[in-house]
Each structure stands twice: as C-alpha cells, then as structure tokens.
C-alpha cells in the first residue's frame, strides 16, 4: 500500500480551473470562393470584406450563445457548450449555422457598393462529440488555450464536403437535434482525413417544433393523479376569478412540460389557451416570448399584459409560460400585471429550481414536481414501444439508472431499443449530455467537489472526500451545501453522514468529465484513505474498485477475492459472481506468471456462483470448459474435480445425460486420487439423484442412502441435527440431494419415510436461511405432492418456493414454482414450460389441468413421451401414460383409455414405482375397467404399499374400491 500512496501523493492538480473532458458541438464555417475573390481585389478592399464577414459570423455565433474560438482566414471555428453552457447547445449551433448562411448571403448588400461584391456564400459543418478542453487563456484574449479530439477536424471536413449554402451535420449532431430541424440524409460520406465513413445530413430548415414534446411521438404518459388534481383545483378557482399565478418547479427532464401538456389536452374544449416559450438566448431580449406568440413586437409590458387579458373576454383563460427561469424582466413584468387582473386567468409558470435565486414575480401557489417512484418508472419502461424486447433485468436496470427522471428514462430506453446502448453500463445518451453538463457547470467552484465526490462513488463520506481531496472541512461543507441547493446531491436516507448523487447519470457525467490521468491518481488517494479508515474490512469491494481504477491490479484482485468470499458466505451468489468477473477483467494487467493461476481460481469460483444463481445458465458451460482447459494445462486436479462438480448439475439442467455418464467415471477417479471424501460423497449423491430422474428410483435411492451414511449423515437421522451450520453451497447440495432421496422413497412406496424426509429437509433449509436451498427443497417436494394429486399441498409448497426466492434463487426454481402454482389454482394465465430438465414431466403436468383443451393436451403428452424416451429422463413416463388414459376416457375413447392405463401400470411395475402403479390402477378401475380382476390388482397393490401413510393417492384408491364393490 505504501508504494501506491507515494505514487499518488501530491499528483492531483490544484482544485481550481483545470482541463476536463466534456461534450461539445463545433461549428466550422468557410467563405466559398474566397481565394478567387481575394486574388481579384485590392488587399485593403479584401480586408474590408473579410472584416465584415468576421463581424457577421461573430454576431450570429454570440447571439446564439456560442463562442468563436478562432478565425483561420475565411474559416471560423465556434464552440457551443463551452465555456458558456446551456442545455440546448446542439440546437443553438444548428440555428446559428442556418443564420450564418443567411447572414453571409445578405452581407453584399451591406458592403460599400464600390467594392463590387455581388455574391457571398458560406458553407458550414457541424459535429458533436467528446473533447478535452483547456481553461480560457489568461489575458482575456477570448480564445481557448487548446482543445483535443477529432470534433473540430470532423466539422471542418463536413464543411468541405458541402455545396455553397449547405449546412451539413454529422449523425451525432443530427441525433442531438432530432425533430427540431428538417434534414435530408446524404448517406455515409468518405471525408478526407477521417478513417471511417460519416453518416451525414443536410439541414433544409427548422421544423415547427417549439419544444421537446413537439419533436416526435410521445411515450405513454405515466399518470400523476395528485399533481393533476392540484392543477384542476387551480383552474376551478380561477374560473370564478380573479387571476391567479402559480409555479410548477422541477429539475430538467422531470416532466413539467408533459404534465402541462396532458392538463391542456384535458382542457382543450375550454378554449382560451396561450403558450409563451422562454429561451436561454432570449433572456436579454425584452418581451421576446410575446413577440413570437403575437406575431409582432409589443412595445411595452402594458401592451403584452392587455393582450393576455383580452384572451379572457369570453371565459376563463389558461396562460402557460414555459421555462420561466429564462424569462426576461419585461416578460415577467407583464406576467405580474396579468396576475393582478380581476379577469379569470390562470397563469402557470414552469421553471427549474434556479428561478428561486431571481424570483421577480409573486406566485400564489407552488407545485414541486418530484421524481417518479420505482413502480411508476418501471410502468413507463413497460409502456415504451418495443419494451417487450427487453429482458426483465434490463427493464429494471433502466428504471434504477434513471432515478425517476422521465426524460432520462425515455432516452435511456430509446438508446437500448435502438441498439445505441446495451443497458445500465452504456454511456450517457447524446440527447442528455447537454442538459447534464449545463447542470454541472452551474455549480461554479463546487463542480470540482462534485467531480472528486464522483470518484469516491455514487455515495460519499465527507470525511473521506476531505482527506482524499485536500479541501479544508469548513470549505468543503459550504461547497457540498451548494451541491444540495442545486439538487445534485442529497443526504443519505440512512442518516449516516454520507451524501448521494441524486441521479446516476449526474454522477456518471461528473465522473466522466475528469481526465483519465487525474482519475487514476484520485482513485489511488481514495483507496489509501479508505484503507486508513479501515473500510476494506467491511466493504472490500469498494476498496477493490478504487485500487483497480488506480492501476494497482494485484491489490485489487485480493480485495475482490475477499468481497466475493463474503458474498458467497451470505448466499449473495449474483454479487459474488460479479466480483469474480471484476477479477477476470484485471487478469491482463497482472504479471504474466500470475495470470493463468488467478484466472483459473476466479473462473472456478465464478462457475460455482453461476450454478447457484441459475443452474442451467449457458454461461456455466462456457466458463466451466475454460476452467477445465486451464486446469488440465496446469495439471491442477483439484480445480478439475471442482469443475466437474459444477458441470454435472449443468448437464443435468440441460438434460444432457450422455455427458453425465461420460464425465462421472473421471470425476470419481479424481476424487479418489485426491482423497477428497466430500467430493466423492457429493458425486455419489448426484449419481443417485440422476438415477431417480432416469426412472430407476430403487437404484438411485440405494446410492443416496449409501452416500449419506458414508458421510455420517444417515437418512434415518435428522439432517437439521447433523448439519446445523453448513456453508451455503454445502447447504444447497445437502438439501437438493436429501429431498431427492425423499422423492425416491415416495416413488418406491416408502410413503411415511418420504414425508419425514421431506419435512426434515424443509426445516433444515429454513434454518440455514439459504434461499436456494429452501427453493429447491420446496419445488422438489412439490413434484411428489403433485404426482400424489394433492393440490392443496402443491399450492403451499409453490408459495414457499416463490417466497424463498426473494430475487436470489435460480430462474429454474422460480419457473417450477410458477407452474406448480398455476396447476394447483384456477389462475387463467399459463406460465412458461420449464426445461430442458424435467421438461417431459412439466409437459405432462400442463396437460393434466382440466381447462387445457383436449387437442392441446394430446400434443403435450405425445411430446412428453417422445422427449422422455429420447433424453432418458423417464421417471414420470408412467404418469404421462396415465394422464393420456384419463384424457381418452374423458373423450369417450374407452378402449384407448384402457390400453394407455394398462401401459402406465406395466411401465410403473418395470421401473419399480408402486405409488405410480397404484395411481394408474386406480384410474383403470374408475374410468376404463372396473372388472373384478382389475379391482383385485388394485387391492393387492394397495395392500403391498408400506409405511401406512394415508396419502391422497392411497385415500383415492380406497374410495374407488369402495365405490365399485
């Protein structure tokens, strides 16, 4: 650790203005034909023309909030988004480009006639992307010290590809301003000096969109009943007069405009609706929103106010003032006059929280619009067109990453659906970069605190931040308060003294704006501070992350290993798997002699975790085979044996019994050679359980009895007493094999013993508090409860399995539980059929529900028989034939019913499963053949069942015999 500390010490830049990464839109313009024009004119005359061009360009750029970085003769480079940041820099850049082209075309008429200039034309290229910018140079020259990245160069190349009067956009800028302009796609152009084709668009002109809601089809509105009721109450009060001025406040993207749009749509029949739009560039242009709305410039605020009051002559009027935080003082003066009118006018201002710093109007009511709840956010994702293509995990990831901000959620979802992003690890969408960057830039000197805090994490402790950054605590507290005031961070709900970034994307943007070299040094400082504070003992994964980002991979691997071990010990297998993946990402950074050994250990542990999470996951076989490759290369027989213990359940989950039969002998040999008795007993138990699923329950049960006895855990004794504190992985193995033994007992007719083992294993799994153990116990117990026909017990066990899941158990067990719950209830929606493990059984179970149409049931049963015989998974073959016999009897095909039920009896006898033989004989007597010989066979089978347990099947058999005596 000391070496890392020394490397990091003092390496951070001062906490003032510094270089940073940021998103920027660059406009490059060129005066067409300037070379010929310059050669034909006197130098003084040409200088006058060029100066006029420079003035015009500067006026246009600066009027749209841009910054002229430099003139290169007749070329001009302008930045939008730095150093002056606004939330619509891309749109302002394209607006400026169009105005620049028009302004240059009008310039000849403004130049002295004696210059003889008849035509001037410009062409413009616009590109948006990430750059590194330096601070503004000292001396106030008005230029940036430097800018790094391809953005200016690509903008220049776009300009060169255009025709006179063209404004060409890259695809990045086109996405950024989509809907605000009418564009023509030109295809992917080969641009000089650019190594890839660039999709390019020609701007034909502005669209009619006035705001984001006008730019494209809207997503389904997530109802906000309380907020909508508040607006209706304001409207109802206004209808009786006098005027009322209310304020709707919320951060960018929170849904202010959408809420008002939905409210207006509901009021459309009332008429009298006026919308005024304030813009950042018009903040110093008096009454500009009225000019646009009226079609003429009002001379005074009085005239503007009178125009609005006239809108209420025929009845109540609604006036919407969008983005009032950008309203000029004259516009607000006019609004204030209207608010004091005795006419029925409701004025609704929407604004961001910064309006509070310059509130120039008096509002009567205020509504603070908050984020969507997690449920509302997920509902919004699910209502998004195409969301059915997203997995549940991706949907939840989008919900969590957006943190309840509708705009963030919409753009994140659109990015994933359009293929531009891949989920919660994707970058910030282009459409959000400007909004978020502008928000960070408003922080002033507190921005650097936000950047360093972002390196600490989404949640940060001020003590750690102060120690790592070098800020004095008093100064830091003041700057954190500014972050709170600007809704960038908020105190932790746990009241533990920490703070949280309010939104994941704000955190990501602050983090991403720091140069990589600075990040590396800062991560090292944070790691060392956390170690000094003793954090690694309780949160090794946090320290591991910082060590990895600091370029100290060996130390990071050790911390990730500790974190994974702690997660496994607490049954958090998904979390443990993610920690092992972090180790694998660090392997290439390790010294070469440590790479393969580290990879082998991490992948071995990863496959174990993956199996606990989802036994049939395709990732298990990929990782498992890589483990075998590495283990054989290193002659690590212990790792090879462990890989078999993971791959065997995977092959079972995928019904690959041939692979199991080929692998078991080598696995047994390895366990014996290594003297690994636990592995040997586990393999014996697994082999026994497999025999049960293959329809050889007596053989399987005998193997299970032997292996449990050899391990000192005989079936006759309580597992709860013998293994009270088993580690989670061991608890899962013991529970799954013990409940398989219970199933074997039930199939072979040892009913009382089956019930005892079932209940004892359920108590053991509950006592271990391992969700996977509880779930596998409950769903396997559900199998013989279902085969027994006991719907009430199946419903109880299915609910137990789903309750145990708690988001941590395997998808396989959740699917099983869902099918059992459906079979034992009257729920109309059919769940997905699990598989491939036990798929024949679940096909049979589905066909067995009374409301399944007979033709569908026949197909299901035929598929079940075919699949069972092909895969060798035949434990329920007798049951499949029995259900087929039932179905034939229900449709009046009595001979087919008798044949199917006779086959069911014969199959059960051949497999040694007397309880299934009893069920088939019961149906034969009741449905197809109540003759004395059949009744005698049933009575004899009933008498030979041992155990004396009055199970559902036994009770039903007695009832059928009584009914036919």
PDB file of C-alpha atoms in Angstrom, residues 224 370-379 399 403-404:
ATOM      1  CA  UNK A 224     -49.597  11.849 -11.735  1.00  0.00           C
ATOM      2  CA  UNK A 370     -40.749  15.182  -7.825  1.00  0.00           C
ATOM      3  CA  UNK A 371     -39.269  12.109  -9.439  1.00  0.00           C
ATOM      4  CA  UNK A 372     -41.318   9.084 -10.433  1.00  0.00           C
ATOM      5  CA  UNK A 373     -41.443   6.220  -7.956  1.00  0.00           C
ATOM      6  CA  UNK A 374     -39.669   2.959  -8.921  1.00  0.00           C
ATOM      7  CA  UNK A 375     -43.040   1.397  -9.775  1.00  0.00           C
ATOM      8  CA  UNK A 376     -44.031   4.385 -11.924  1.00  0.00           C
ATOM      9  CA  UNK A 377     -40.648   4.304 -13.656  1.00  0.00           C
ATOM     10  CA  UNK A 378     -40.965   0.618 -14.453  1.00  0.00           C
ATOM     11  CA  UNK A 379     -44.512   1.215 -15.733  1.00  0.00           C
ATOM     12  CA  UNK A 399     -35.548   2.056 -14.080  1.00  0.00           C
ATOM     13  CA  UNK A 403     -33.628   7.503 -10.820  1.00  0.00           C
ATOM     14  CA  UNK A 404     -37.182   8.583 -11.535  1.00  0.00           C
TER      15      UNK A 404
END
